[in-house]
PDB file of C-alpha atoms in Angstrom:
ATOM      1  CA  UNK A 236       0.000   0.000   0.000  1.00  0.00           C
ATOM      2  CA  UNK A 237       1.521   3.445  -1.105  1.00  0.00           C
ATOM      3  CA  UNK A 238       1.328   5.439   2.396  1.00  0.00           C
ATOM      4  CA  UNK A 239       2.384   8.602   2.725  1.00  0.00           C
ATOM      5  CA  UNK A 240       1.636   9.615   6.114  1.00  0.00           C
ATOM      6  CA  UNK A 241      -0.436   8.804   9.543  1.00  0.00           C
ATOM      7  CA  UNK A 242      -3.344  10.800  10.554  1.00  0.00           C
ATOM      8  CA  UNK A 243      -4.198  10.651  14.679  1.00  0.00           C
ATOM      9  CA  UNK A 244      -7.581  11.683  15.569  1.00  0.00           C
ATOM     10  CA  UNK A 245      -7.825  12.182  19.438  1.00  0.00           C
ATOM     11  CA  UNK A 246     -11.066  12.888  21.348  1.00  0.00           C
ATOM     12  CA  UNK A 247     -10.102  14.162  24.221  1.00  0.00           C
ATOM     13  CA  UNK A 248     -12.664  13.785  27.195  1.00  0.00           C
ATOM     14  CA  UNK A 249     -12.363  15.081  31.048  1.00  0.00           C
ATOM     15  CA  UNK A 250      -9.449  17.371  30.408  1.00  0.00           C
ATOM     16  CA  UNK A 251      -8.962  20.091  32.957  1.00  0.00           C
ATOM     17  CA  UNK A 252     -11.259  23.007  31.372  1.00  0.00           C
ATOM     18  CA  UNK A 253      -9.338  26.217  32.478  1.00  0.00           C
ATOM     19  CA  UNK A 254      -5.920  24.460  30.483  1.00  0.00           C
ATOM     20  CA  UNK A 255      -8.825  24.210  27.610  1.00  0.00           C
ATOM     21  CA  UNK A 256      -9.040  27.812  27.778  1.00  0.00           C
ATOM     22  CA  UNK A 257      -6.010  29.063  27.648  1.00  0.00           C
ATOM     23  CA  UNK A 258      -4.259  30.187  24.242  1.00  0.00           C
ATOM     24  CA  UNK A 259      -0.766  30.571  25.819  1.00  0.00           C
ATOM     25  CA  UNK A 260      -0.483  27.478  27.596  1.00  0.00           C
ATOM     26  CA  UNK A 261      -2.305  25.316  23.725  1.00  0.00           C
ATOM     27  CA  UNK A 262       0.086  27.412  22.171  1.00  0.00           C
ATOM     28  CA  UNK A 263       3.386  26.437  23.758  1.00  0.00           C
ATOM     29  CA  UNK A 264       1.980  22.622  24.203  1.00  0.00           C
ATOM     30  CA  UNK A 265       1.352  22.135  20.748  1.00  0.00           C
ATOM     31  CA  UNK A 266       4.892  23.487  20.214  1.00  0.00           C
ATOM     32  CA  UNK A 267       6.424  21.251  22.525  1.00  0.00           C
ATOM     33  CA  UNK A 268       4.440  18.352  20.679  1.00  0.00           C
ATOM     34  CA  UNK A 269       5.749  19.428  17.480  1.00  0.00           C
ATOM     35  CA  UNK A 270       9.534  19.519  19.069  1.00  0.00           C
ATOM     36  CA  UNK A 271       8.548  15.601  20.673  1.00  0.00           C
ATOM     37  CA  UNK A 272       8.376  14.554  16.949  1.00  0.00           C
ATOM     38  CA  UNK A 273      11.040  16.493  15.420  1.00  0.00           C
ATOM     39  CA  UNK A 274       9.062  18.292  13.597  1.00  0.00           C
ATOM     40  CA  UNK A 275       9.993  21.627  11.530  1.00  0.00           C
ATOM     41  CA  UNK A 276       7.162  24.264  11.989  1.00  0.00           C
ATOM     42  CA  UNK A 277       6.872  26.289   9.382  1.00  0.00           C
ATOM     43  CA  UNK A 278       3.307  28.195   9.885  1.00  0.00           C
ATOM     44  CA  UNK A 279       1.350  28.772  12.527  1.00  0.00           C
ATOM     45  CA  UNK A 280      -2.169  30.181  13.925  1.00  0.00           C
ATOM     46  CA  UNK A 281      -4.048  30.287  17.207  1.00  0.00           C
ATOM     47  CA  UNK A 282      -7.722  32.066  18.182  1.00  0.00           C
ATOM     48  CA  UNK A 283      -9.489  32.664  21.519  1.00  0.00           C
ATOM     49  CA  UNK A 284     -13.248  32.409  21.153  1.00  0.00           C
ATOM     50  CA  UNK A 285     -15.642  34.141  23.203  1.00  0.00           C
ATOM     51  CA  UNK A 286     -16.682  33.442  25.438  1.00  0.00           C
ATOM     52  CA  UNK A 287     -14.667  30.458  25.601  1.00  0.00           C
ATOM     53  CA  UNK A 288     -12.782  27.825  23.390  1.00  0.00           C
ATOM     54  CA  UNK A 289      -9.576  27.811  21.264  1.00  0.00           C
ATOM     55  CA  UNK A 290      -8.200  27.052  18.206  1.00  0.00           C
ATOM     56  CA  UNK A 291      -5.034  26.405  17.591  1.00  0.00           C
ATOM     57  CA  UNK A 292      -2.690  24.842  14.308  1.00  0.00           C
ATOM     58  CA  UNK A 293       0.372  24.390  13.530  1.00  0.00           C
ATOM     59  CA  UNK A 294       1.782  23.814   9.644  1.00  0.00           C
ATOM     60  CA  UNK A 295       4.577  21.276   9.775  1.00  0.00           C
ATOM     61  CA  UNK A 296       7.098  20.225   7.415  1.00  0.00           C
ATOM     62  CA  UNK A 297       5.410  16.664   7.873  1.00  0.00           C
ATOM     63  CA  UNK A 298       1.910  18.208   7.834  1.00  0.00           C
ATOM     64  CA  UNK A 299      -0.069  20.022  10.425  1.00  0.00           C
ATOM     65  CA  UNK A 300      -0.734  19.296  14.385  1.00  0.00           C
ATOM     66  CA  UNK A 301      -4.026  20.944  15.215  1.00  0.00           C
ATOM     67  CA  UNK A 302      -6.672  21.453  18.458  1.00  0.00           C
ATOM     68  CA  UNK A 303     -10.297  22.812  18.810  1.00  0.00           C
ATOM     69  CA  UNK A 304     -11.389  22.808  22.771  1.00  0.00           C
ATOM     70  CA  UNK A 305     -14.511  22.886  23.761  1.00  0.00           C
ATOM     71  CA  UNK A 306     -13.857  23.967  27.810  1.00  0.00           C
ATOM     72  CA  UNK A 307     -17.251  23.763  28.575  1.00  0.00           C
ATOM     73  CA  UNK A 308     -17.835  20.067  27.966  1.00  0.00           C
ATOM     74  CA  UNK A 309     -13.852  19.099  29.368  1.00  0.00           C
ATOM     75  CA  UNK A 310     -13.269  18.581  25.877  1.00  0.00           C
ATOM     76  CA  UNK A 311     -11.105  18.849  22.435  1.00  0.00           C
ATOM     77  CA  UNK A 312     -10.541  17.456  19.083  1.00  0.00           C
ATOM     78  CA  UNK A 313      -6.846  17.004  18.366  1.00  0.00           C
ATOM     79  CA  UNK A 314      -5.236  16.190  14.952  1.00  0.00           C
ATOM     80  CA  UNK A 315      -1.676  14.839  14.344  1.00  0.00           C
ATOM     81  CA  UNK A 316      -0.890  13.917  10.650  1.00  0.00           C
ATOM     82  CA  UNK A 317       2.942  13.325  10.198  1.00  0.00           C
ATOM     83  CA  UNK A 318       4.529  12.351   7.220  1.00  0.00           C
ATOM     84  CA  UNK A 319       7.666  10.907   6.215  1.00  0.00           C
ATOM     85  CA  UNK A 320       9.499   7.918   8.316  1.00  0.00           C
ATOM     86  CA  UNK A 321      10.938   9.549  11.106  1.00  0.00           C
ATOM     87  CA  UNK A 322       7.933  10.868  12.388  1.00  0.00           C
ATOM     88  CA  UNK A 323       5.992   9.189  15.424  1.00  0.00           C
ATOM     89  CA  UNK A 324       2.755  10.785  15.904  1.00  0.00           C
ATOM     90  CA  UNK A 325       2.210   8.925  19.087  1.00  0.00           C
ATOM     91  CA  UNK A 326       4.812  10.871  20.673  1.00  0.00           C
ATOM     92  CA  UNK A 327       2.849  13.954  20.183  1.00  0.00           C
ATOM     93  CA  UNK A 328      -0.702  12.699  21.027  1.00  0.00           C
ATOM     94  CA  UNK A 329       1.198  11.463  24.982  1.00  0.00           C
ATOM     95  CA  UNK A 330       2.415  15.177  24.802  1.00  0.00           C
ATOM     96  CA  UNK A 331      -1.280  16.571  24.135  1.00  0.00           C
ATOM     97  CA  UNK A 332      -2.997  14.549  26.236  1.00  0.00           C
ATOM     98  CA  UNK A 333      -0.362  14.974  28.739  1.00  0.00           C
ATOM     99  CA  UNK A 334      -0.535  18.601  28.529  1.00  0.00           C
ATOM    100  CA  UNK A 335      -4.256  18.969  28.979  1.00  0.00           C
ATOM    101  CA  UNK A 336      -4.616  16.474  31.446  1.00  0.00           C
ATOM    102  CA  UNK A 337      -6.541  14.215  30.133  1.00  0.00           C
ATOM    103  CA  UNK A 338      -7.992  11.420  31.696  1.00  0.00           C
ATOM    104  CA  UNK A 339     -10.231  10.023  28.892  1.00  0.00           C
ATOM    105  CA  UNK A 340      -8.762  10.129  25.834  1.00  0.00           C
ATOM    106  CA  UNK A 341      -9.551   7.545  22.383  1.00  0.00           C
ATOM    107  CA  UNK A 342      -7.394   7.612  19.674  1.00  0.00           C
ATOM    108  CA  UNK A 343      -7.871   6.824  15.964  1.00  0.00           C
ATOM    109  CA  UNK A 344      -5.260   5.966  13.721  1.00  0.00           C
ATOM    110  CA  UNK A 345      -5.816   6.413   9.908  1.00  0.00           C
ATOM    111  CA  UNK A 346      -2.594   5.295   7.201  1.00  0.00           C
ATOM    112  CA  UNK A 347      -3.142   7.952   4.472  1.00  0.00           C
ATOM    113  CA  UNK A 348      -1.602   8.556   0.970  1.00  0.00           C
ATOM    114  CA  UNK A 349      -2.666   7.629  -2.815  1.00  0.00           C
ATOM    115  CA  UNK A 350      -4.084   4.656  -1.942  1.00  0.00           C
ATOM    116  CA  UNK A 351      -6.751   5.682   0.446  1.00  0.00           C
ATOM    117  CA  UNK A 352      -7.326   5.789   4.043  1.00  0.00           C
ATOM    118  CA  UNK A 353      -7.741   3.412   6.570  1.00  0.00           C
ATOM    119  CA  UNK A 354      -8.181   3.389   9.977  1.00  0.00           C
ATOM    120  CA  UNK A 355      -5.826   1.560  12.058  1.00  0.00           C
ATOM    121  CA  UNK A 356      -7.234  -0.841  14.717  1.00  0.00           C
ATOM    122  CA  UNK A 357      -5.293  -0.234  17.990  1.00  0.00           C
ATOM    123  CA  UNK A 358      -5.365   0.284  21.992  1.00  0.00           C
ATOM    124  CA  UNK A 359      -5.284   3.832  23.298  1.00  0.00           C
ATOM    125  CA  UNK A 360      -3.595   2.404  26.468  1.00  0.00           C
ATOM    126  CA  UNK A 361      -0.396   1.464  23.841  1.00  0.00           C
ATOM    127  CA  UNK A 362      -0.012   4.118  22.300  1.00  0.00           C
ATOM    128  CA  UNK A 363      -0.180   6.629  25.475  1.00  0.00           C
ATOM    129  CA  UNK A 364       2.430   4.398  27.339  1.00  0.00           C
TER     130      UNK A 364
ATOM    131  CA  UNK B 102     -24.857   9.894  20.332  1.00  0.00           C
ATOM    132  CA  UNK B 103     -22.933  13.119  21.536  1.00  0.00           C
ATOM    133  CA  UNK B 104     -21.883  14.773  18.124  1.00  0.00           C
ATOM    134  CA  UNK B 105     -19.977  17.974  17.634  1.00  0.00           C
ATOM    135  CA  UNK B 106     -18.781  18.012  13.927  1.00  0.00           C
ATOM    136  CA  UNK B 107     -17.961  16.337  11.123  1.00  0.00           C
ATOM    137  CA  UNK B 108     -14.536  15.772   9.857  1.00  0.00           C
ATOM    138  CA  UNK B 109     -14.016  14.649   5.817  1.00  0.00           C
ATOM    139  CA  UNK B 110     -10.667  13.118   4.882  1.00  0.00           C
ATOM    140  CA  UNK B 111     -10.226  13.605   1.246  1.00  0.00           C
ATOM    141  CA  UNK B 112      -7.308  11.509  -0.690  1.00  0.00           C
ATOM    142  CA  UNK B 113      -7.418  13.329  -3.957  1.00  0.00           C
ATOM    143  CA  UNK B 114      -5.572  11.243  -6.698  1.00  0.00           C
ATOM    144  CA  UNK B 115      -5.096  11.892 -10.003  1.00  0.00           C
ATOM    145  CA  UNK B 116      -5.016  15.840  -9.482  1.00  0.00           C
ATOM    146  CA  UNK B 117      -3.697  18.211 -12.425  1.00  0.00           C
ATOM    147  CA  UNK B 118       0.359  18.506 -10.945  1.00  0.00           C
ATOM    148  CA  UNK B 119       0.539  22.617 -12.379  1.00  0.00           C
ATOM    149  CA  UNK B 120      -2.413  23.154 -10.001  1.00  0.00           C
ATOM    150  CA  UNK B 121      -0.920  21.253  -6.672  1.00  0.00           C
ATOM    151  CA  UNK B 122       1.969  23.377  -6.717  1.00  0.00           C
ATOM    152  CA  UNK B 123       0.272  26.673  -7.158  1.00  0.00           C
ATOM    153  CA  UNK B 124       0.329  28.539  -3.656  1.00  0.00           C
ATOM    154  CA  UNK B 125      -1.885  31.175  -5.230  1.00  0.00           C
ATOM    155  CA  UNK B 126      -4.138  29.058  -6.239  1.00  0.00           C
ATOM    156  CA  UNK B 127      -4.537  26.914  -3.320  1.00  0.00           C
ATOM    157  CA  UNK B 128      -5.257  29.812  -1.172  1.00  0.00           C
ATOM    158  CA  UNK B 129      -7.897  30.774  -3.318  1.00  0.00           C
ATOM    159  CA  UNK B 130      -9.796  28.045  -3.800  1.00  0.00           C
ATOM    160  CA  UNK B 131      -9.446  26.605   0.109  1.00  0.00           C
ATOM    161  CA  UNK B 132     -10.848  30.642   0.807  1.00  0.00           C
ATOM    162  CA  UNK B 133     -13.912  29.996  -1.962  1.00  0.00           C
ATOM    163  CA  UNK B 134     -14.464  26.048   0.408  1.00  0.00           C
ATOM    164  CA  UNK B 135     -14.923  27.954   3.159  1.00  0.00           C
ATOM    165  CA  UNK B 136     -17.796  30.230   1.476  1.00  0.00           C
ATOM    166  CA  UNK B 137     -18.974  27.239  -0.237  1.00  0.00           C
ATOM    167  CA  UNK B 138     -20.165  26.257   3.959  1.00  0.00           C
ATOM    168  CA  UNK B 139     -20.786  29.547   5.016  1.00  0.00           C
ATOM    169  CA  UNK B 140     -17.295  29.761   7.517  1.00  0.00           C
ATOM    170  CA  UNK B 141     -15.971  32.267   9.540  1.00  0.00           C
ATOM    171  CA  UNK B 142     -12.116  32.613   8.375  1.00  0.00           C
ATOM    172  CA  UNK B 143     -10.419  33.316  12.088  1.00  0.00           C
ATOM    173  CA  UNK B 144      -6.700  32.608  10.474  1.00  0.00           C
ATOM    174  CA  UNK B 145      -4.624  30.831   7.835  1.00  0.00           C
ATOM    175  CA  UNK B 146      -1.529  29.686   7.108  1.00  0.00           C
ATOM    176  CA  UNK B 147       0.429  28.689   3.982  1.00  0.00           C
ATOM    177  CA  UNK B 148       3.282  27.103   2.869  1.00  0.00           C
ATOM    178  CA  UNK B 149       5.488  26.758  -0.569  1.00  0.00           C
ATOM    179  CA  UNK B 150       8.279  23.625  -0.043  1.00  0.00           C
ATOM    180  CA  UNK B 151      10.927  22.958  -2.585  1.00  0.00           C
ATOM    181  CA  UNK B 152      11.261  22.010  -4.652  1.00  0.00           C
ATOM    182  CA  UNK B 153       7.463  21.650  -5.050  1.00  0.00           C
ATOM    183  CA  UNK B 154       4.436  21.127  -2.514  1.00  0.00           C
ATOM    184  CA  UNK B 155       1.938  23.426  -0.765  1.00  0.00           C
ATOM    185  CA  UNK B 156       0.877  23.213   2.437  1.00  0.00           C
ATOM    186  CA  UNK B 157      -2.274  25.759   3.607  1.00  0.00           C
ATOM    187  CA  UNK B 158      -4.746  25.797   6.235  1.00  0.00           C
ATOM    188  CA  UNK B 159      -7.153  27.602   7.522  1.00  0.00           C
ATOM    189  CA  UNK B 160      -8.629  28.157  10.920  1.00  0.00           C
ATOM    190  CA  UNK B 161     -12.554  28.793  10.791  1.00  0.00           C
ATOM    191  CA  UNK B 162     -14.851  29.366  13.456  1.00  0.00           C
ATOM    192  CA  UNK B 163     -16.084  25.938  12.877  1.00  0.00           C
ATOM    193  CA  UNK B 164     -13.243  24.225  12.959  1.00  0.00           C
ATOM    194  CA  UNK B 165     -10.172  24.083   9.778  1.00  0.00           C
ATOM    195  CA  UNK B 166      -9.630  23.027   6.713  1.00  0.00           C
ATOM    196  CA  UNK B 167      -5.944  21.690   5.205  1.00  0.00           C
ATOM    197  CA  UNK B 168      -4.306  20.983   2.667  1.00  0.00           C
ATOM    198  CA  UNK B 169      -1.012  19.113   1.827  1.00  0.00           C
ATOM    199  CA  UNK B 170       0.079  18.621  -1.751  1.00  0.00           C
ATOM    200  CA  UNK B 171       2.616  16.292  -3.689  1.00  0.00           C
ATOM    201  CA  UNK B 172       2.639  17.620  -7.186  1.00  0.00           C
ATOM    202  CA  UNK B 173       5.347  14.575  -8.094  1.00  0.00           C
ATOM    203  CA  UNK B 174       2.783  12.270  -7.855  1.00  0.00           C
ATOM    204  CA  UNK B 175      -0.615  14.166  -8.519  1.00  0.00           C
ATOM    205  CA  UNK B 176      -1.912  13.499  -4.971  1.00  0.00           C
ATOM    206  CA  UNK B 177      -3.136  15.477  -2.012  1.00  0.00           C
ATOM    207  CA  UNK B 178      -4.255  15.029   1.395  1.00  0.00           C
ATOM    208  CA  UNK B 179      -7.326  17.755   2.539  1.00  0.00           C
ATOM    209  CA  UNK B 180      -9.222  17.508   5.689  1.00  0.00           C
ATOM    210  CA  UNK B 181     -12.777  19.656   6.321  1.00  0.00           C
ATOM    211  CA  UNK B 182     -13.629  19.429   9.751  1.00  0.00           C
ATOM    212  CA  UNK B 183     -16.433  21.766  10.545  1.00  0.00           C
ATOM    213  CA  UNK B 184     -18.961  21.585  14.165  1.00  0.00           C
ATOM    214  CA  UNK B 185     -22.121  22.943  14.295  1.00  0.00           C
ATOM    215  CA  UNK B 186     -25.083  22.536  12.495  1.00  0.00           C
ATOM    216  CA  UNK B 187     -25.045  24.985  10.153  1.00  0.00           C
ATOM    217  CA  UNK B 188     -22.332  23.369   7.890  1.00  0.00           C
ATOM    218  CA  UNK B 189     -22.147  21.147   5.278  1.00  0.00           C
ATOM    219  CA  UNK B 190     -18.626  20.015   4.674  1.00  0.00           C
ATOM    220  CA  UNK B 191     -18.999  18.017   1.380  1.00  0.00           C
ATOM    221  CA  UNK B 192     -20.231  21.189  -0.037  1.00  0.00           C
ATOM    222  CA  UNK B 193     -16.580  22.175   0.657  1.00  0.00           C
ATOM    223  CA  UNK B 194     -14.963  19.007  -0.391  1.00  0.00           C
ATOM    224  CA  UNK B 195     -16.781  19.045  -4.170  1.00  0.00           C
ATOM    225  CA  UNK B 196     -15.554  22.487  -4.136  1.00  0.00           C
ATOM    226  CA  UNK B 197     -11.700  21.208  -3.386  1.00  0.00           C
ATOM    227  CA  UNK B 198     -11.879  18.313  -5.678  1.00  0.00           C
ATOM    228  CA  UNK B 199     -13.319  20.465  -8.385  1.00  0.00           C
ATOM    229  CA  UNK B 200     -10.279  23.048  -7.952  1.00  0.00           C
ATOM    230  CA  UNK B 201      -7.567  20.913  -7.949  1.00  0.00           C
ATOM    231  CA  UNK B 202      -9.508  19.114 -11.532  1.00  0.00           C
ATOM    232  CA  UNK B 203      -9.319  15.484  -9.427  1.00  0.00           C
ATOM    233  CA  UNK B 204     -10.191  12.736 -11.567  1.00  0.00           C
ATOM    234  CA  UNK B 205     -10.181   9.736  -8.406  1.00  0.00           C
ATOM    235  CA  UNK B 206     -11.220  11.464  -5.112  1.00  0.00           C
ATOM    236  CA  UNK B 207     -11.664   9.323  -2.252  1.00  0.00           C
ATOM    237  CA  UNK B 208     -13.660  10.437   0.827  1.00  0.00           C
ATOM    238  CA  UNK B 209     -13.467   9.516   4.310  1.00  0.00           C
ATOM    239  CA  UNK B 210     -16.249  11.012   7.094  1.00  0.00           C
ATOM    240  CA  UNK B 211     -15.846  11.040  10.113  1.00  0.00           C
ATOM    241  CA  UNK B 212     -18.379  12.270  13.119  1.00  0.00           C
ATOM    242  CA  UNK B 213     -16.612  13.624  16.427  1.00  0.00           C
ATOM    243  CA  UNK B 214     -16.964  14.327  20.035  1.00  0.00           C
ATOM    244  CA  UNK B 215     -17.486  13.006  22.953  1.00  0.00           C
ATOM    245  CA  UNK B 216     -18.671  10.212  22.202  1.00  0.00           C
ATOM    246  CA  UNK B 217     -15.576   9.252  20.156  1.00  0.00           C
ATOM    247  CA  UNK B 218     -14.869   9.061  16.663  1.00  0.00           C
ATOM    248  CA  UNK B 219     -16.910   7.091  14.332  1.00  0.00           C
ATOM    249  CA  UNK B 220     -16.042   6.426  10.583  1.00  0.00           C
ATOM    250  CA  UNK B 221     -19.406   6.890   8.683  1.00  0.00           C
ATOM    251  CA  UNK B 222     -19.573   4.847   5.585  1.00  0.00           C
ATOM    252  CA  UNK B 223     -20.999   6.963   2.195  1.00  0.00           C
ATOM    253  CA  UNK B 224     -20.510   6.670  -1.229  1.00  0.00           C
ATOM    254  CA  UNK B 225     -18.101   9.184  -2.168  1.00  0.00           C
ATOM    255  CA  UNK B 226     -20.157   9.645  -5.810  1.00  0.00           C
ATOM    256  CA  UNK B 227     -23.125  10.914  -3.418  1.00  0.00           C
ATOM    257  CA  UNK B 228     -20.808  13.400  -1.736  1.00  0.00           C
ATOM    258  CA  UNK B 229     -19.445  14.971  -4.937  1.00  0.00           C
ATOM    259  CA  UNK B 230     -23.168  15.279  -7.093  1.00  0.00           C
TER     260      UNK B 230
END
C-alpha cells in the first residue's frame, strides 16, 4: 500500500477546562508536541473564542498538528498527521494529552496517501504508554 | 450519540500537478471552500516547499480546513472538519476536488466528540453530485 503519512484523531474527554481555555499554555503545548516529533514548523495560527474555546494549528514540514477545545464540555478534538518515516505521531498525542490532562482520551489511527485511508485498529492504552 | 462536527478526509488522486503546486491558487480556492459552507475565516496559514508542494490551512470558526500537496505524484491530502449545524462540509470538499480538476477522489467522514470518533460509511459519488 503506497502510504504517505499517519493521521491521529484524538477525542479528548475530562481534560482540565481552564488548560482548555487558555491560548498561551495550547500554544506552547502544541509546540512542545511538534519539538517531541522532530518536527519543523513552518506556519502557525491560534484564536481565543468568546466566550470560551480555542483554536489552535500548527503547519509542519510533515503536515499540520491541530486542536479545537470545547472547555465547557472538558473537551477537544486534536489532529496529528505526520509524514515521512521519522515521524511518530504517538509521541505527540502522549504530549497533548499529557498537557491537557486528560484522563479520557480515544485515539484513531488512519494510514493515508494515494491509496486511500484506513483506519488503524489499535489500543489507546499502547499508544499513550 | 454526543456529536460535535464532522470531519471529511479527502485523498485526492489523479489531481492536475501545475495546479498542486500553485500557492496562489490553493489559497484561493481553500478561501472559496470555506464560502462554499458559510465559515468564519479566524486565520490561515500557507506554505510553498521545494522544490514543489503546498501546504495551507485555515482556521474557521467551525473548525479548519488543510491541505497538503505532492505535485510529483498528482496526490493530495485535505481535511474539512467543521462543528455545528449549520455546515455542510462536502459542499466544501466538491468544491476542493473540483479546484484541484481530481479525476479519483476518495472520501473519508468522520463524526466527532465526545462520544468518540466514528467512521461513517458513504458513497463518495453521493458526496461529490
Amino acid at each position: 500500500m503506497n502510504v504517505l503519512g499517519t493521521h491521529i484523531l484524538l477525542e479528548l474527554r475530562d481534560c482540565d477546562p481552564r488548560l482548555l481555555d487558555d491560548l498561551g499554555h495550547i500554544r506552547a503545548e502544541l509546540f512542545r508536541a511538534a519539538v517531541a516529533v522532530d518536527a519543523q514548523v513552518v506556519g502557525e495560527s491560534f484564536h481565543q473564542f468568546s466566550p470560551q474555546g480555542v483554536t489552535g494549528i500548527l503547519s509542519i514540514a510533515e503536515s499540520h498538528i491541530s486542536i479545537h477545545t470545547w472547555p465547557e464540555l472538558g473537551y477537544a478534538a486534536a489532529d496529528i498527521f505526520t509524514c515521512g518515516e521519522q515521524t511518530m505521531p504517538d509521541r505527540a498525542a502522549a504530549a497533548i494529552v499529557a498537557a491537557l490532562r486528560c484522563r479520557d482520551p480515544e485515539i484513531t489511527q488512519i494510514r493515508r496517501g494515494p491509496d486511500g485511508a484506513r483506519v488503524v485498529e489499535l489500543q489507546t492504552a499502547h499508544i499513550l504508554n
